[in-house]
Amino acid sequence: MLLKVNEIEAKSILTKSGLPGSDWVINPYNGCQFACMYCYAAQIARWKHPDEEWGSYLDVKINAPELLKKELVKIGNKFKSRDFGTIFFSSVTDPYTGLEAKYNLTRQCLQVLADFGYEGNIGIQTKSPLVTKDIDVLQKLKNVSVGFTVTTLDDKVSRFIEVLAPPVSERIKALKQLHDSGVPTYVFVGPILPSFVKNEKDINELIDKLQEAGVKEVWFEHINLSTKIKDRLYEYLKKESPELIADFDSANTSKYREELDLKIHKALAGRGMKLGLDKVIYHHDLPKKLNNKLIQNK
Ligand code: SF4
């Protein structure tokens, strides 16, 4: 897919978040080169690019670090503490989308927060091992954690559904590298892919692998098949692998979700791992304000 890159000047960069577990969000880019087929941001972030295919454009907010510096000065010293809440990277892009290797905007924003002396929580969620280039900056931040989205252990499956994202095997290696460098990590298993993570064996294998990589916190989210996500995903499945549609359909019932919840709780029992929000997330059960803004990543 050809990528159209637009360098833009953003008007604000630290914005209020409605995402579960975060208070503020920083999006150094709008758009994402990874083009996952289940992406919620593909719908909510494309109002500026209604006719362009998700994954085919990237708005690069070249003034993001400078802007963040100004906004933090305006906010003032009293917000250096944890009371300020959690800052999340990112809600409508992957902060380590491919061109971060060139622009280093996420890195520079993290450096600005470190220079400011920010001691609140910072959460980073990505699918890219590119984040390991910033271990030196991450080590300067007091309360940072890096989350990887892991929806399968099979690189072929991740290539199929997370079309241009780095292979999941590379993500697991990066998790281990971060852990070994003293950077806290977590994993977001979302969406739980009905065709690939549906029995206890799959779930246990996945959690075993994450534990081996030093992960102590894991979030699970049921698949969101709201109309816009479903339209794009099913159009792709119809073309590429129509036999999977029945599995996705059958995952869209409360009975399926209840059974899967039990399997996940059973698989996590006795491992000493934390389950994010203490439950398997289902977007319909979240408060409306959060529901509207939740992305899988997330
Ligand atoms: S799900 Fe995340 S990584 Fe995938 S395309 Fe959307 S923003 Fe990018």
XYZ file of C-alpha atoms and ligand atoms in Angstrom:
306
model
C 0.000 0.000 0.000
C 1.353 3.434 -0.924
C 1.670 5.821 1.990
C 0.785 9.501 1.754
C 2.680 11.460 4.416
C 1.414 14.894 5.500
C 3.593 16.973 7.792
C 1.251 19.156 9.809
C 1.332 21.617 12.723
C -1.002 20.492 15.498
C -2.885 23.044 17.598
C -2.827 20.953 20.785
C -1.133 17.715 21.773
C -1.976 16.837 25.384
C -5.698 16.166 25.284
C -8.234 14.834 27.771
C -8.788 11.109 27.398
C -11.936 9.057 27.769
C -10.067 5.755 27.524
C -10.282 3.319 30.418
C -7.273 3.683 32.689
C -6.007 7.003 31.296
C -6.688 10.698 31.828
C -4.680 12.301 29.028
C -3.678 11.178 25.584
C -0.878 12.147 23.203
C -1.162 11.289 19.507
C 2.040 12.354 17.685
C 0.516 11.007 14.465
C -2.956 10.729 13.013
C -3.363 7.535 11.000
C -1.410 4.316 11.349
C 0.801 2.380 8.962
C -0.134 -0.996 10.482
C -3.636 -1.103 8.945
C -5.119 -3.714 11.300
C -8.419 -5.043 10.022
C -10.201 -4.723 13.377
C -8.996 -1.164 14.084
C -11.512 1.096 15.800
C -9.337 4.157 15.175
C -9.828 3.476 11.467
C -13.369 4.750 11.976
C -12.994 7.456 14.606
C -9.839 9.110 13.292
C -10.596 9.270 9.616
C -12.951 12.238 9.614
C -10.099 14.247 8.144
C -9.495 11.603 5.470
C -12.961 10.234 4.666
C -12.023 8.884 1.251
C -8.611 7.443 2.033
C -7.995 3.854 2.993
C -6.862 3.311 6.600
C -3.114 2.666 6.480
C -2.623 4.720 3.324
C -2.035 8.096 5.009
C -0.159 9.455 7.987
C -0.424 12.965 9.413
C 2.860 13.732 11.152
C 2.510 16.386 13.873
C 5.982 17.786 13.462
C 5.535 20.392 16.220
C 4.374 17.813 18.815
C 7.437 17.995 21.153
C 7.589 21.836 21.092
C 3.864 22.072 21.650
C 3.996 19.620 24.563
C 6.776 21.655 26.160
C 4.617 24.807 25.947
C 1.504 23.057 27.231
C 3.359 21.611 30.225
C 4.774 25.021 31.148
C 1.252 26.432 31.012
C -0.076 23.614 33.194
C 2.612 24.294 35.749
C 4.679 22.449 38.323
C 1.813 21.272 40.488
C 0.915 18.755 37.783
C 4.280 17.049 37.836
C 2.971 14.646 40.464
C 0.972 11.442 40.081
C -2.190 13.445 40.893
C -2.173 14.621 37.287
C -3.218 11.110 36.245
C -2.100 8.813 33.476
C -0.896 10.015 30.069
C -1.507 7.477 27.308
C 0.315 7.095 23.988
C -1.851 6.834 21.808
C -5.524 6.543 20.861
C -5.692 7.162 17.101
C -2.312 5.852 15.994
C 0.408 3.485 17.081
C 3.042 5.755 18.703
C 5.681 3.539 17.079
C 4.130 3.446 13.626
C 6.894 2.879 11.036
C 7.810 6.524 10.389
C 8.579 7.063 14.070
C 11.971 5.638 13.040
C 12.442 8.807 10.964
C 10.595 11.495 12.933
C 11.196 10.350 16.538
C 8.185 12.371 17.717
C 7.133 9.865 20.380
C 10.718 9.715 21.617
C 10.971 13.515 21.758
C 7.627 13.812 23.611
C 8.832 11.267 26.183
C 12.063 13.242 26.526
C 10.050 16.432 27.111
C 8.111 14.677 29.898
C 11.379 13.416 31.419
C 12.967 16.911 31.253
C 9.822 18.410 32.823
C 10.269 15.975 35.731
C 6.894 14.385 35.171
C 6.223 11.733 37.807
C 2.687 10.708 36.894
C 1.881 7.480 35.122
C 2.660 7.138 31.441
C 1.232 4.251 29.419
C 2.493 3.400 25.962
C 0.698 0.869 23.795
C 2.189 -0.437 20.596
C 2.657 -3.352 18.248
C 6.181 -2.344 17.310
C 9.583 -3.370 18.683
C 10.722 0.102 17.567
C 9.893 1.172 21.123
C 13.106 -0.528 22.281
C 15.122 2.261 20.604
C 13.830 4.508 23.412
C 14.783 2.350 26.380
C 17.280 5.036 27.465
C 14.495 7.650 27.700
C 12.003 5.222 29.223
C 14.498 4.494 32.001
C 14.499 8.200 32.923
C 10.736 8.253 33.516
C 9.522 7.394 37.002
C 6.200 5.681 36.283
C 6.094 4.442 32.734
C 4.824 1.116 31.385
C 4.929 -0.249 27.860
C 2.097 -2.413 26.607
C 2.180 -4.617 23.556
C -0.918 -5.792 21.761
C -0.699 -9.557 21.328
C -3.725 -11.215 19.756
C -2.113 -14.536 18.756
C 1.215 -16.343 18.991
C 1.177 -17.159 15.291
C 2.997 -14.729 12.974
C 0.875 -15.883 10.030
C -2.307 -14.968 11.874
C -0.972 -11.564 12.931
C 0.183 -10.886 9.359
C -3.288 -11.819 8.103
C -5.305 -9.617 10.443
C -2.778 -6.938 11.558
C -1.721 -6.589 7.966
C 1.367 -4.358 8.147
C 2.204 -4.583 11.851
C 5.465 -6.171 13.014
C 5.191 -9.952 13.599
C 4.020 -11.026 17.023
C 7.221 -13.023 17.628
C 9.162 -9.716 17.409
C 6.764 -8.118 19.885
C 7.368 -10.906 22.414
C 11.152 -10.480 22.038
C 10.762 -6.729 22.593
C 8.685 -7.363 25.730
C 11.508 -9.473 27.131
C 14.108 -6.839 26.220
C 12.102 -4.107 27.966
C 11.566 -6.297 31.015
C 15.287 -7.110 31.189
C 16.021 -3.364 30.989
C 13.810 -2.679 33.982
C 10.934 -1.095 32.031
C 7.545 -2.349 33.334
C 5.429 -4.033 30.660
C 1.886 -5.234 30.149
C 0.024 -6.957 27.331
C -3.300 -6.156 25.745
C -4.969 -9.231 24.274
C -7.560 -7.444 22.248
C -9.515 -8.163 20.340
C -9.647 -11.792 21.404
C -9.695 -13.379 17.959
C -12.483 -15.961 17.871
C -10.814 -18.202 15.337
C -7.508 -18.389 17.136
C -7.888 -17.878 20.872
C -10.971 -19.759 21.923
C -9.993 -22.787 23.966
C -8.149 -23.233 27.233
C -5.061 -24.635 25.528
C -4.644 -21.531 23.323
C -5.219 -19.191 26.253
C -2.785 -21.054 28.510
C -0.088 -21.140 25.814
C -0.498 -17.420 25.250
C -0.254 -16.586 28.951
C 2.721 -18.965 29.413
C 4.600 -17.147 26.675
C 3.821 -13.741 28.172
C 4.978 -14.872 31.599
C 8.234 -16.130 30.097
C 8.725 -12.606 28.708
C 8.298 -11.154 32.216
C 4.771 -9.779 31.766
C 2.877 -9.346 35.039
C -0.252 -7.567 33.833
C -2.550 -8.574 31.019
C -5.708 -7.002 29.619
C -8.257 -8.985 27.629
C -10.945 -7.502 25.413
C -13.749 -9.269 23.551
C -14.043 -8.463 19.893
C -15.996 -5.338 19.041
C -18.214 -6.076 16.043
C -20.033 -2.767 15.959
C -21.298 -1.909 12.497
C -18.426 0.129 11.117
C -15.713 -2.230 12.355
C -17.677 -5.243 11.150
C -18.266 -3.757 7.680
C -14.557 -3.255 7.049
C -13.459 -6.530 8.674
C -16.072 -8.691 6.951
C -15.372 -7.150 3.568
C -11.755 -8.248 4.042
C -12.690 -11.729 5.364
C -15.101 -12.308 2.481
C -12.265 -11.645 0.075
C -9.431 -13.409 1.870
C -10.844 -16.140 4.108
C -14.652 -16.411 4.050
C -14.690 -19.597 6.134
C -13.692 -17.509 9.201
C -16.861 -15.420 9.159
C -18.922 -18.076 10.960
C -16.408 -18.068 13.845
C -16.598 -14.285 14.155
C -20.408 -14.409 14.046
C -20.548 -17.025 16.791
C -18.249 -14.913 18.986
C -20.762 -12.096 18.975
C -23.068 -13.626 21.610
C -23.236 -13.177 25.389
C -23.057 -16.977 25.883
C -19.726 -17.121 24.009
C -18.355 -14.195 26.018
C -19.443 -15.664 29.362
C -17.780 -19.005 28.562
C -14.607 -17.294 27.384
C -14.502 -15.104 30.528
C -14.520 -18.248 32.681
C -11.709 -19.821 30.639
C -9.579 -16.680 30.932
C -10.122 -16.348 34.686
C -9.268 -20.046 35.084
C -6.103 -19.707 32.976
C -4.933 -16.701 35.022
C -5.696 -18.233 38.433
C -2.659 -18.819 40.644
C -0.178 -17.177 38.257
C 0.245 -13.955 40.215
C -0.684 -11.895 37.162
C -2.940 -8.852 37.265
C -5.992 -8.745 34.987
C -6.533 -5.184 33.679
C -9.715 -3.603 35.092
C -10.185 -6.970 36.925
C -12.367 -8.245 34.122
C -12.446 -9.177 30.458
C -13.491 -5.946 28.752
C -16.514 -5.802 26.520
C -17.051 -2.439 24.889
C -20.840 -2.484 25.425
C -20.367 -2.788 29.194
C -18.161 0.299 29.464
C -19.662 3.691 30.312
C -20.808 5.392 27.103
C -18.158 8.124 27.355
C -15.400 5.481 27.447
C -17.083 3.184 24.990
C -17.082 5.861 22.299
C -13.374 6.357 22.594
C -12.041 2.867 23.260
C -9.794 1.461 20.614
C -8.228 -1.964 20.427
C -4.749 -1.606 20.421
C -5.143 -1.003 21.336
S -5.217 -1.240 15.880
Fe -3.530 0.095 16.561
S -1.749 -0.653 15.453
Fe -3.549 -1.454 14.387
S -4.005 0.037 12.772
Fe -5.218 0.605 14.576
S -3.970 2.123 15.648
Fe -2.615 1.023 14.240
